[in-house]
Amino acid sequence: MAKVIGIDIGGTKINACLVDEKGNILERHMMDTEASKGRDVVLENIKKSIYTLSYKEASAIGIGTPGFIDSKNGIVTFAGNINGWTGLNLKEAIGEYLDIPVFVENDANIALVAEKWIGACKDCDNVVMITLGTGLGGAIITKDGGLLSGAHFQGAELGHMMLHPGGNYCTCGQYGCAEAYCAGPAISEDYFRLTGKRLTGKEIFSLVDEDDKAKEVLENYQSNLAYFLTSLRNIFDPEAIVIGGGIINSKDIWWDGTIEKFKNYCNKPYNIDIRPAEFLNDAGVIGAAKIAFERMDNE
């Protein structure tokens, strides 16, 4: 059975796995990204991760990375989470380690590829996915067009849809983006605005039954996410919206209230499923492996 290496480069961790053609993870190596130390250190960490696996058994490498990705040429056209990542030809840089094909794609795109392949939306043809974590990633697959990449490799950057025009500052340079209200840091920022105290999102959610301000933060978060989901439903008319990313781990706290608000806000909340992702931390490596299997035949 054919095998490839799937690599998911996150802001904090690099997850590298040997994966078979059914999506089974055979081997895994995870280590710190050390993004603040710059591209050379991150590339060296990727190299270490590859060589820790049974890399000689792999036919190709698929990589998911944050940022705007020219997937045809393997170039990171913009990325703000890793120092020096913008402008990097990641395909060539990793290709120096092994004489096998290398394919690069946006991290949210590969998460959706994984869920479409063997996960939460394998029964759907038209899907929108959002990933809620340090940022807010987006990906879209349609039956006729496949993954949406856009004219400048910036398609489906759903986190930068305007949610509150002129509102909170976003790391992209705009004010009022969905990311500034629905990504993980927004929870801490909202609590700080209300109390002057810095707590993590996890700490804030743990206080909702005893802290009125924490409860207000939760309500605000659910409302913002529900309005965002309403726009996605009305613009793209998907069969399903899949929600992934680290915040999904706390969905028992915010999920039901968000769905209830969505049904209240949206003029057409029917004929659509909003589903949690199945693979969470492994979506990246599985999706990266899938693009490697698909694209190496065309290399």
PDB file of C-alpha atoms in Angstrom:
ATOM      1  CA  MET A   1       0.000   0.000   0.000  1.00  0.00           C
ATOM      2  CA  ALA A   2       1.314   3.470  -0.940  1.00  0.00           C
ATOM      3  CA  LYS A   3       2.406   5.823   1.826  1.00  0.00           C
ATOM      4  CA  VAL A   4       3.115   9.551   2.008  1.00  0.00           C
ATOM      5  CA  ILE A   5       4.214  12.019   4.652  1.00  0.00           C
ATOM      6  CA  GLY A   6       1.655  14.581   5.774  1.00  0.00           C
ATOM      7  CA  ILE A   7       2.920  17.652   7.632  1.00  0.00           C
ATOM      8  CA  ASP A   8       0.805  20.234   9.444  1.00  0.00           C
ATOM      9  CA  ILE A   9       2.746  23.371  10.382  1.00  0.00           C
ATOM     10  CA  GLY A  10       0.976  25.207  13.180  1.00  0.00           C
ATOM     11  CA  GLY A  11       1.885  28.330  15.071  1.00  0.00           C
ATOM     12  CA  THR A  12       3.027  26.243  18.042  1.00  0.00           C
ATOM     13  CA  LYS A  13       3.447  22.643  16.843  1.00  0.00           C
ATOM     14  CA  ILE A  14       4.651  20.733  13.787  1.00  0.00           C
ATOM     15  CA  ASN A  15       2.735  17.496  13.335  1.00  0.00           C
ATOM     16  CA  ALA A  16       4.325  15.086  10.839  1.00  0.00           C
ATOM     17  CA  CYS A  17       2.897  11.658  10.066  1.00  0.00           C
ATOM     18  CA  LEU A  18       3.378   8.725   7.738  1.00  0.00           C
ATOM     19  CA  VAL A  19      -0.073   8.074   6.250  1.00  0.00           C
ATOM     20  CA  ASP A  20      -1.436   5.307   4.027  1.00  0.00           C
ATOM     21  CA  GLU A  21      -3.857   5.723   1.123  1.00  0.00           C
ATOM     22  CA  LYS A  22      -6.872   5.042   3.334  1.00  0.00           C
ATOM     23  CA  GLY A  23      -5.994   7.911   5.650  1.00  0.00           C
ATOM     24  CA  ASN A  24      -4.580   5.780   8.458  1.00  0.00           C
ATOM     25  CA  ILE A  25      -1.783   7.366  10.475  1.00  0.00           C
ATOM     26  CA  LEU A  26       1.053   4.837  10.700  1.00  0.00           C
ATOM     27  CA  GLU A  27       3.725   6.905  12.438  1.00  0.00           C
ATOM     28  CA  ARG A  28       3.761  10.304  14.093  1.00  0.00           C
ATOM     29  CA  HIS A  29       6.292  12.873  15.231  1.00  0.00           C
ATOM     30  CA  MET A  30       5.279  16.138  16.875  1.00  0.00           C
ATOM     31  CA  MET A  31       7.539  18.956  18.034  1.00  0.00           C
ATOM     32  CA  ASP A  32       7.499  22.687  18.722  1.00  0.00           C
ATOM     33  CA  THR A  33       7.401  24.925  15.669  1.00  0.00           C
ATOM     34  CA  GLU A  34       9.509  27.653  17.336  1.00  0.00           C
ATOM     35  CA  ALA A  35       7.922  30.142  14.955  1.00  0.00           C
ATOM     36  CA  SER A  36       9.366  33.194  16.703  1.00  0.00           C
ATOM     37  CA  LYS A  37      12.912  32.005  15.900  1.00  0.00           C
ATOM     38  CA  GLY A  38      12.365  32.410  12.179  1.00  0.00           C
ATOM     39  CA  ARG A  39      12.211  30.391   8.996  1.00  0.00           C
ATOM     40  CA  ASP A  40      15.570  28.623   9.264  1.00  0.00           C
ATOM     41  CA  VAL A  41      14.757  27.144  12.660  1.00  0.00           C
ATOM     42  CA  VAL A  42      11.267  26.107  11.525  1.00  0.00           C
ATOM     43  CA  LEU A  43      12.664  24.478   8.381  1.00  0.00           C
ATOM     44  CA  GLU A  44      15.223  22.600  10.461  1.00  0.00           C
ATOM     45  CA  ASN A  45      12.440  21.376  12.749  1.00  0.00           C
ATOM     46  CA  ILE A  46      10.463  20.154   9.741  1.00  0.00           C
ATOM     47  CA  LYS A  47      13.560  18.324   8.533  1.00  0.00           C
ATOM     48  CA  LYS A  48      14.008  16.652  11.935  1.00  0.00           C
ATOM     49  CA  SER A  49      10.365  15.603  11.898  1.00  0.00           C
ATOM     50  CA  ILE A  50      10.662  14.025   8.440  1.00  0.00           C
ATOM     51  CA  TYR A  51      13.805  12.113   9.314  1.00  0.00           C
ATOM     52  CA  THR A  52      12.230  10.783  12.520  1.00  0.00           C
ATOM     53  CA  LEU A  53       9.637   8.961  10.405  1.00  0.00           C
ATOM     54  CA  SER A  54      10.202   6.004   8.055  1.00  0.00           C
ATOM     55  CA  TYR A  55      10.677   8.557   5.282  1.00  0.00           C
ATOM     56  CA  LYS A  56      12.188   6.080   2.826  1.00  0.00           C
ATOM     57  CA  GLU A  57       8.768   4.432   2.551  1.00  0.00           C
ATOM     58  CA  ALA A  58       7.075   7.669   1.453  1.00  0.00           C
ATOM     59  CA  SER A  59       6.224   8.413  -2.182  1.00  0.00           C
ATOM     60  CA  ALA A  60       5.519  12.138  -1.647  1.00  0.00           C
ATOM     61  CA  ILE A  61       5.158  14.852   0.975  1.00  0.00           C
ATOM     62  CA  GLY A  62       2.089  17.030   1.529  1.00  0.00           C
ATOM     63  CA  ILE A  63       2.359  20.143   3.684  1.00  0.00           C
ATOM     64  CA  GLY A  64      -0.263  22.416   5.200  1.00  0.00           C
ATOM     65  CA  THR A  65       0.927  25.818   6.363  1.00  0.00           C
ATOM     66  CA  PRO A  66      -0.700  29.068   7.482  1.00  0.00           C
ATOM     67  CA  GLY A  67      -0.945  31.983   5.076  1.00  0.00           C
ATOM     68  CA  PHE A  68      -1.700  32.692   1.436  1.00  0.00           C
ATOM     69  CA  ILE A  69      -0.276  29.817  -0.578  1.00  0.00           C
ATOM     70  CA  ASP A  70       0.557  29.624  -4.275  1.00  0.00           C
ATOM     71  CA  SER A  71      -0.122  25.905  -4.253  1.00  0.00           C
ATOM     72  CA  LYS A  72       0.958  25.459  -7.882  1.00  0.00           C
ATOM     73  CA  ASN A  73       4.501  26.603  -7.159  1.00  0.00           C
ATOM     74  CA  GLY A  74       4.620  25.904  -3.431  1.00  0.00           C
ATOM     75  CA  ILE A  75       5.270  29.529  -2.452  1.00  0.00           C
ATOM     76  CA  VAL A  76       4.041  31.227   0.726  1.00  0.00           C
ATOM     77  CA  THR A  77       2.916  34.596  -0.640  1.00  0.00           C
ATOM     78  CA  PHE A  78       1.993  35.921   2.795  1.00  0.00           C
ATOM     79  CA  ALA A  79       2.073  34.547   6.345  1.00  0.00           C
ATOM     80  CA  GLY A  80       2.039  36.488   9.580  1.00  0.00           C
ATOM     81  CA  ASN A  81       2.473  33.728  12.168  1.00  0.00           C
ATOM     82  CA  ILE A  82       6.028  32.564  11.350  1.00  0.00           C
ATOM     83  CA  ASN A  83       8.887  35.057  11.132  1.00  0.00           C
ATOM     84  CA  GLY A  84      10.349  35.151   7.629  1.00  0.00           C
ATOM     85  CA  TRP A  85       7.766  32.765   6.164  1.00  0.00           C
ATOM     86  CA  THR A  86       6.386  35.278   3.633  1.00  0.00           C
ATOM     87  CA  GLY A  87       8.012  34.758   0.238  1.00  0.00           C
ATOM     88  CA  LEU A  88       9.407  31.323   1.061  1.00  0.00           C
ATOM     89  CA  ASN A  89       9.343  28.660  -1.652  1.00  0.00           C
ATOM     90  CA  LEU A  90       8.439  25.898   0.777  1.00  0.00           C
ATOM     91  CA  LYS A  91       8.196  23.293  -1.965  1.00  0.00           C
ATOM     92  CA  GLU A  92      11.843  23.836  -2.938  1.00  0.00           C
ATOM     93  CA  ALA A  93      13.057  24.179   0.650  1.00  0.00           C
ATOM     94  CA  ILE A  94      11.586  20.814   1.705  1.00  0.00           C
ATOM     95  CA  GLY A  95      12.457  19.237  -1.647  1.00  0.00           C
ATOM     96  CA  GLU A  96      16.139  19.585  -0.733  1.00  0.00           C
ATOM     97  CA  TYR A  97      15.714  16.955   1.990  1.00  0.00           C
ATOM     98  CA  LEU A  98      14.212  14.139  -0.082  1.00  0.00           C
ATOM     99  CA  ASP A  99      14.061  13.304  -3.764  1.00  0.00           C
ATOM    100  CA  ILE A 100      10.267  12.880  -3.850  1.00  0.00           C
ATOM    101  CA  PRO A 101       7.471  15.279  -4.890  1.00  0.00           C
ATOM    102  CA  VAL A 102       6.442  17.970  -2.373  1.00  0.00           C
ATOM    103  CA  PHE A 103       3.058  19.715  -2.363  1.00  0.00           C
ATOM    104  CA  VAL A 104       2.054  22.743  -0.320  1.00  0.00           C
ATOM    105  CA  GLU A 105      -1.418  24.004   0.548  1.00  0.00           C
ATOM    106  CA  ASN A 106      -3.105  26.384   2.977  1.00  0.00           C
ATOM    107  CA  ASP A 107      -3.722  24.799   6.383  1.00  0.00           C
ATOM    108  CA  ALA A 108      -7.470  25.447   6.473  1.00  0.00           C
ATOM    109  CA  ASN A 109      -7.823  23.991   2.972  1.00  0.00           C
ATOM    110  CA  ILE A 110      -6.169  20.738   3.954  1.00  0.00           C
ATOM    111  CA  ALA A 111      -8.320  20.476   7.070  1.00  0.00           C
ATOM    112  CA  LEU A 112     -11.377  20.571   4.832  1.00  0.00           C
ATOM    113  CA  VAL A 113      -9.789  18.081   2.424  1.00  0.00           C
ATOM    114  CA  ALA A 114      -9.435  15.663   5.350  1.00  0.00           C
ATOM    115  CA  GLU A 115     -13.021  16.120   6.498  1.00  0.00           C
ATOM    116  CA  LYS A 116     -14.301  15.729   2.929  1.00  0.00           C
ATOM    117  CA  TRP A 117     -12.191  12.594   2.397  1.00  0.00           C
ATOM    118  CA  ILE A 118     -13.026  10.513   5.460  1.00  0.00           C
ATOM    119  CA  GLY A 119     -14.486  12.900   8.015  1.00  0.00           C
ATOM    120  CA  ALA A 120     -17.444  15.046   8.980  1.00  0.00           C
ATOM    121  CA  CYS A 121     -18.575  16.000   5.450  1.00  0.00           C
ATOM    122  CA  LYS A 122     -17.663  12.972   3.377  1.00  0.00           C
ATOM    123  CA  ASP A 123     -21.318  12.775   2.294  1.00  0.00           C
ATOM    124  CA  CYS A 124     -21.398  16.377   0.964  1.00  0.00           C
ATOM    125  CA  ASP A 125     -20.412  17.984  -2.338  1.00  0.00           C
ATOM    126  CA  ASN A 126     -20.581  21.665  -1.358  1.00  0.00           C
ATOM    127  CA  VAL A 127     -19.018  22.529   1.983  1.00  0.00           C
ATOM    128  CA  VAL A 128     -17.692  25.510   3.910  1.00  0.00           C
ATOM    129  CA  MET A 129     -15.264  24.947   6.766  1.00  0.00           C
ATOM    130  CA  ILE A 130     -13.992  27.343   9.393  1.00  0.00           C
ATOM    131  CA  THR A 131     -11.177  26.647  11.827  1.00  0.00           C
ATOM    132  CA  LEU A 132     -11.293  28.462  15.153  1.00  0.00           C
ATOM    133  CA  GLY A 133      -7.961  28.747  16.905  1.00  0.00           C
ATOM    134  CA  THR A 134      -5.316  31.437  17.239  1.00  0.00           C
ATOM    135  CA  GLY A 135      -6.790  32.768  13.994  1.00  0.00           C
ATOM    136  CA  LEU A 136      -9.898  32.036  11.972  1.00  0.00           C
ATOM    137  CA  GLY A 137      -9.232  30.000   8.854  1.00  0.00           C
ATOM    138  CA  GLY A 138     -11.647  29.210   6.077  1.00  0.00           C
ATOM    139  CA  ALA A 139     -11.987  26.777   3.190  1.00  0.00           C
ATOM    140  CA  ILE A 140     -14.605  26.064   0.545  1.00  0.00           C
ATOM    141  CA  ILE A 141     -15.133  23.027  -1.657  1.00  0.00           C
ATOM    142  CA  THR A 142     -17.737  22.937  -4.407  1.00  0.00           C
ATOM    143  CA  LYS A 143     -18.789  20.011  -6.546  1.00  0.00           C
ATOM    144  CA  ASP A 144     -17.888  21.740  -9.809  1.00  0.00           C
ATOM    145  CA  GLY A 145     -14.863  23.795  -8.791  1.00  0.00           C
ATOM    146  CA  GLY A 146     -13.094  21.884  -6.027  1.00  0.00           C
ATOM    147  CA  LEU A 147     -11.100  23.959  -3.544  1.00  0.00           C
ATOM    148  CA  LEU A 148     -11.557  27.718  -3.916  1.00  0.00           C
ATOM    149  CA  SER A 149      -8.139  29.364  -4.211  1.00  0.00           C
ATOM    150  CA  GLY A 150      -8.981  32.749  -5.750  1.00  0.00           C
ATOM    151  CA  ALA A 151      -7.137  34.854  -8.315  1.00  0.00           C
ATOM    152  CA  HIS A 152      -4.328  35.705  -5.882  1.00  0.00           C
ATOM    153  CA  PHE A 153      -4.378  32.588  -3.655  1.00  0.00           C
ATOM    154  CA  GLN A 154      -6.458  34.454  -1.079  1.00  0.00           C
ATOM    155  CA  GLY A 155      -9.822  32.811  -1.692  1.00  0.00           C
ATOM    156  CA  ALA A 156     -11.867  31.626   1.292  1.00  0.00           C
ATOM    157  CA  GLU A 157     -10.038  33.845   3.796  1.00  0.00           C
ATOM    158  CA  LEU A 158     -13.316  33.839   5.651  1.00  0.00           C
ATOM    159  CA  GLY A 159     -11.840  35.170   8.867  1.00  0.00           C
ATOM    160  CA  HIS A 160     -11.403  38.521   7.178  1.00  0.00           C
ATOM    161  CA  MET A 161     -15.031  39.036   6.247  1.00  0.00           C
ATOM    162  CA  MET A 162     -16.290  42.202   7.930  1.00  0.00           C
ATOM    163  CA  LEU A 163     -18.392  41.320  10.965  1.00  0.00           C
ATOM    164  CA  HIS A 164     -18.418  44.696  12.736  1.00  0.00           C
ATOM    165  CA  PRO A 165     -17.237  47.436  10.318  1.00  0.00           C
ATOM    166  CA  GLY A 166     -14.805  49.780  12.032  1.00  0.00           C
ATOM    167  CA  GLY A 167     -14.646  47.460  15.034  1.00  0.00           C
ATOM    168  CA  ASN A 168     -11.779  45.681  16.767  1.00  0.00           C
ATOM    169  CA  TYR A 169      -8.360  45.640  15.126  1.00  0.00           C
ATOM    170  CA  CYS A 170      -7.405  42.463  13.263  1.00  0.00           C
ATOM    171  CA  THR A 171      -3.845  41.262  12.651  1.00  0.00           C
ATOM    172  CA  CYS A 172      -4.494  41.538   8.903  1.00  0.00           C
ATOM    173  CA  GLY A 173      -4.651  45.333   9.271  1.00  0.00           C
ATOM    174  CA  GLN A 174      -8.411  45.721   8.926  1.00  0.00           C
ATOM    175  CA  TYR A 175     -10.866  46.683  11.639  1.00  0.00           C
ATOM    176  CA  GLY A 176     -13.909  44.565  12.389  1.00  0.00           C
ATOM    177  CA  CYS A 177     -12.950  41.206  10.850  1.00  0.00           C
ATOM    178  CA  ALA A 178     -14.684  38.043  11.974  1.00  0.00           C
ATOM    179  CA  GLU A 179     -11.316  36.790  13.209  1.00  0.00           C
ATOM    180  CA  ALA A 180     -11.148  39.635  15.715  1.00  0.00           C
ATOM    181  CA  TYR A 181     -14.412  38.396  17.277  1.00  0.00           C
ATOM    182  CA  CYS A 182     -14.525  34.626  16.710  1.00  0.00           C
ATOM    183  CA  ALA A 183     -10.924  33.394  17.015  1.00  0.00           C
ATOM    184  CA  GLY A 184      -9.584  32.220  20.362  1.00  0.00           C
ATOM    185  CA  PRO A 185      -7.850  35.458  21.434  1.00  0.00           C
ATOM    186  CA  ALA A 186     -11.141  37.351  21.056  1.00  0.00           C
ATOM    187  CA  ILE A 187     -12.491  35.579  24.133  1.00  0.00           C
ATOM    188  CA  SER A 188      -9.617  36.824  26.300  1.00  0.00           C
ATOM    189  CA  GLU A 189      -9.749  40.303  24.778  1.00  0.00           C
ATOM    190  CA  ASP A 190     -13.458  40.648  25.459  1.00  0.00           C
ATOM    191  CA  TYR A 191     -13.024  39.605  29.086  1.00  0.00           C
ATOM    192  CA  PHE A 192     -10.128  42.038  29.479  1.00  0.00           C
ATOM    193  CA  ARG A 193     -12.292  44.822  28.036  1.00  0.00           C
ATOM    194  CA  LEU A 194     -14.989  44.090  30.605  1.00  0.00           C
ATOM    195  CA  THR A 195     -12.831  43.411  33.664  1.00  0.00           C
ATOM    196  CA  GLY A 196      -9.270  44.593  33.089  1.00  0.00           C
ATOM    197  CA  LYS A 197      -8.116  41.039  33.883  1.00  0.00           C
ATOM    198  CA  ARG A 198      -6.177  38.728  31.570  1.00  0.00           C
ATOM    199  CA  LEU A 199      -7.423  35.151  31.548  1.00  0.00           C
ATOM    200  CA  THR A 200      -7.244  32.397  28.958  1.00  0.00           C
ATOM    201  CA  GLY A 201     -10.324  31.368  27.022  1.00  0.00           C
ATOM    202  CA  LYS A 202     -10.386  28.082  28.895  1.00  0.00           C
ATOM    203  CA  GLU A 203     -10.286  29.873  32.247  1.00  0.00           C
ATOM    204  CA  ILE A 204     -13.057  32.252  31.182  1.00  0.00           C
ATOM    205  CA  PHE A 205     -15.342  29.471  29.993  1.00  0.00           C
ATOM    206  CA  SER A 206     -14.808  27.648  33.292  1.00  0.00           C
ATOM    207  CA  LEU A 207     -16.250  30.661  35.137  1.00  0.00           C
ATOM    208  CA  VAL A 208     -19.504  31.134  33.232  1.00  0.00           C
ATOM    209  CA  ASP A 209     -21.657  29.681  36.020  1.00  0.00           C
ATOM    210  CA  GLU A 210     -20.248  31.993  38.695  1.00  0.00           C
ATOM    211  CA  ASP A 211     -18.933  35.111  36.907  1.00  0.00           C
ATOM    212  CA  ASP A 212     -21.433  37.416  35.173  1.00  0.00           C
ATOM    213  CA  LYS A 213     -18.710  38.954  33.023  1.00  0.00           C
ATOM    214  CA  ALA A 214     -17.552  35.526  31.846  1.00  0.00           C
ATOM    215  CA  LYS A 215     -21.164  34.707  31.003  1.00  0.00           C
ATOM    216  CA  GLU A 216     -21.413  37.977  29.049  1.00  0.00           C
ATOM    217  CA  VAL A 217     -18.247  37.066  27.125  1.00  0.00           C
ATOM    218  CA  LEU A 218     -19.754  33.682  26.254  1.00  0.00           C
ATOM    219  CA  GLU A 219     -22.973  35.330  25.056  1.00  0.00           C
ATOM    220  CA  ASN A 220     -21.006  37.791  22.935  1.00  0.00           C
ATOM    221  CA  TYR A 221     -18.916  35.007  21.447  1.00  0.00           C
ATOM    222  CA  GLN A 222     -21.956  32.896  20.579  1.00  0.00           C
ATOM    223  CA  SER A 223     -23.697  35.876  18.971  1.00  0.00           C
ATOM    224  CA  ASN A 224     -20.690  36.866  16.881  1.00  0.00           C
ATOM    225  CA  LEU A 225     -20.128  33.315  15.692  1.00  0.00           C
ATOM    226  CA  ALA A 226     -23.827  32.876  14.910  1.00  0.00           C
ATOM    227  CA  TYR A 227     -23.916  36.075  12.830  1.00  0.00           C
ATOM    228  CA  PHE A 228     -20.799  34.881  10.998  1.00  0.00           C
ATOM    229  CA  LEU A 229     -22.373  31.486  10.284  1.00  0.00           C
ATOM    230  CA  THR A 230     -25.490  33.254   9.016  1.00  0.00           C
ATOM    231  CA  SER A 231     -23.451  35.166   6.441  1.00  0.00           C
ATOM    232  CA  LEU A 232     -21.651  32.013   5.346  1.00  0.00           C
ATOM    233  CA  ARG A 233     -24.914  30.174   4.887  1.00  0.00           C
ATOM    234  CA  ASN A 234     -26.510  32.990   2.892  1.00  0.00           C
ATOM    235  CA  ILE A 235     -23.491  33.695   0.674  1.00  0.00           C
ATOM    236  CA  PHE A 236     -22.382  30.157  -0.167  1.00  0.00           C
ATOM    237  CA  ASP A 237     -25.515  28.021   0.303  1.00  0.00           C
ATOM    238  CA  PRO A 238     -23.513  24.931   1.355  1.00  0.00           C
ATOM    239  CA  GLU A 239     -24.904  21.570   2.369  1.00  0.00           C
ATOM    240  CA  ALA A 240     -22.839  21.788   5.532  1.00  0.00           C
ATOM    241  CA  ILE A 241     -20.610  24.123   7.488  1.00  0.00           C
ATOM    242  CA  VAL A 242     -17.897  22.250   9.367  1.00  0.00           C
ATOM    243  CA  ILE A 243     -16.291  23.890  12.391  1.00  0.00           C
ATOM    244  CA  GLY A 244     -12.825  22.773  13.440  1.00  0.00           C
ATOM    245  CA  GLY A 245      -9.784  24.192  15.220  1.00  0.00           C
ATOM    246  CA  GLY A 246      -8.746  24.142  18.852  1.00  0.00           C
ATOM    247  CA  ILE A 247     -11.818  25.937  20.189  1.00  0.00           C
ATOM    248  CA  ILE A 248     -13.973  22.989  19.142  1.00  0.00           C
ATOM    249  CA  ASN A 249     -12.550  21.177  22.174  1.00  0.00           C
ATOM    250  CA  SER A 250     -14.752  23.410  24.358  1.00  0.00           C
ATOM    251  CA  LYS A 251     -17.866  23.062  22.207  1.00  0.00           C
ATOM    252  CA  ASP A 252     -19.869  21.599  25.091  1.00  0.00           C
ATOM    253  CA  ILE A 253     -19.890  25.148  26.494  1.00  0.00           C
ATOM    254  CA  TRP A 254     -20.660  27.271  23.431  1.00  0.00           C
ATOM    255  CA  TRP A 255     -22.058  25.003  20.689  1.00  0.00           C
ATOM    256  CA  ASP A 256     -25.754  24.680  21.592  1.00  0.00           C
ATOM    257  CA  GLY A 257     -26.172  28.382  22.302  1.00  0.00           C
ATOM    258  CA  THR A 258     -24.464  29.298  19.038  1.00  0.00           C
ATOM    259  CA  ILE A 259     -26.715  27.016  16.995  1.00  0.00           C
ATOM    260  CA  GLU A 260     -29.798  28.383  18.742  1.00  0.00           C
ATOM    261  CA  LYS A 261     -28.756  31.951  17.926  1.00  0.00           C
ATOM    262  CA  PHE A 262     -27.978  30.976  14.335  1.00  0.00           C
ATOM    263  CA  LYS A 263     -31.493  29.653  13.932  1.00  0.00           C
ATOM    264  CA  ASN A 264     -32.860  32.926  15.315  1.00  0.00           C
ATOM    265  CA  TYR A 265     -30.662  35.202  13.188  1.00  0.00           C
ATOM    266  CA  CYS A 266     -30.698  33.391   9.853  1.00  0.00           C
ATOM    267  CA  ASN A 267     -33.639  33.846   7.473  1.00  0.00           C
ATOM    268  CA  LYS A 268     -33.059  30.354   6.046  1.00  0.00           C
ATOM    269  CA  PRO A 269     -31.554  28.155   8.764  1.00  0.00           C
ATOM    270  CA  TYR A 270     -32.971  24.993   7.243  1.00  0.00           C
ATOM    271  CA  ASN A 271     -31.468  22.628   4.628  1.00  0.00           C
ATOM    272  CA  ILE A 272     -28.005  23.017   6.137  1.00  0.00           C
ATOM    273  CA  ASP A 273     -26.043  21.106   8.757  1.00  0.00           C
ATOM    274  CA  ILE A 274     -23.537  22.770  11.040  1.00  0.00           C
ATOM    275  CA  ARG A 275     -21.182  20.023  12.143  1.00  0.00           C
ATOM    276  CA  PRO A 276     -18.093  19.741  14.366  1.00  0.00           C
ATOM    277  CA  ALA A 277     -14.972  18.475  12.639  1.00  0.00           C
ATOM    278  CA  GLU A 278     -14.039  14.875  13.328  1.00  0.00           C
ATOM    279  CA  PHE A 279     -10.265  14.952  13.133  1.00  0.00           C
ATOM    280  CA  LEU A 280      -9.347  18.127  15.022  1.00  0.00           C
ATOM    281  CA  ASN A 281      -5.558  18.017  15.548  1.00  0.00           C
ATOM    282  CA  ASP A 282      -5.069  15.326  12.891  1.00  0.00           C
ATOM    283  CA  ALA A 283      -7.061  17.020  10.118  1.00  0.00           C
ATOM    284  CA  GLY A 284      -3.947  18.824   8.902  1.00  0.00           C
ATOM    285  CA  VAL A 285      -1.762  15.776   8.419  1.00  0.00           C
ATOM    286  CA  ILE A 286      -4.554  13.689   6.914  1.00  0.00           C
ATOM    287  CA  GLY A 287      -5.502  16.455   4.475  1.00  0.00           C
ATOM    288  CA  ALA A 288      -1.866  17.065   3.599  1.00  0.00           C
ATOM    289  CA  ALA A 289      -1.478  13.369   2.869  1.00  0.00           C
ATOM    290  CA  LYS A 290      -4.584  13.410   0.683  1.00  0.00           C
ATOM    291  CA  ILE A 291      -3.287  16.243  -1.520  1.00  0.00           C
ATOM    292  CA  ALA A 292       0.010  14.390  -1.845  1.00  0.00           C
ATOM    293  CA  PHE A 293      -1.773  11.245  -3.055  1.00  0.00           C
ATOM    294  CA  GLU A 294      -3.934  13.233  -5.488  1.00  0.00           C
ATOM    295  CA  ARG A 295      -1.276  15.507  -6.915  1.00  0.00           C
ATOM    296  CA  MET A 296       1.720  13.219  -7.201  1.00  0.00           C
ATOM    297  CA  ASP A 297       0.025  11.415 -10.076  1.00  0.00           C
ATOM    298  CA  ASN A 298       0.002  14.701 -11.984  1.00  0.00           C
ATOM    299  CA  GLU A 299       3.542  15.725 -11.079  1.00  0.00           C
TER     300      GLU A 299
END
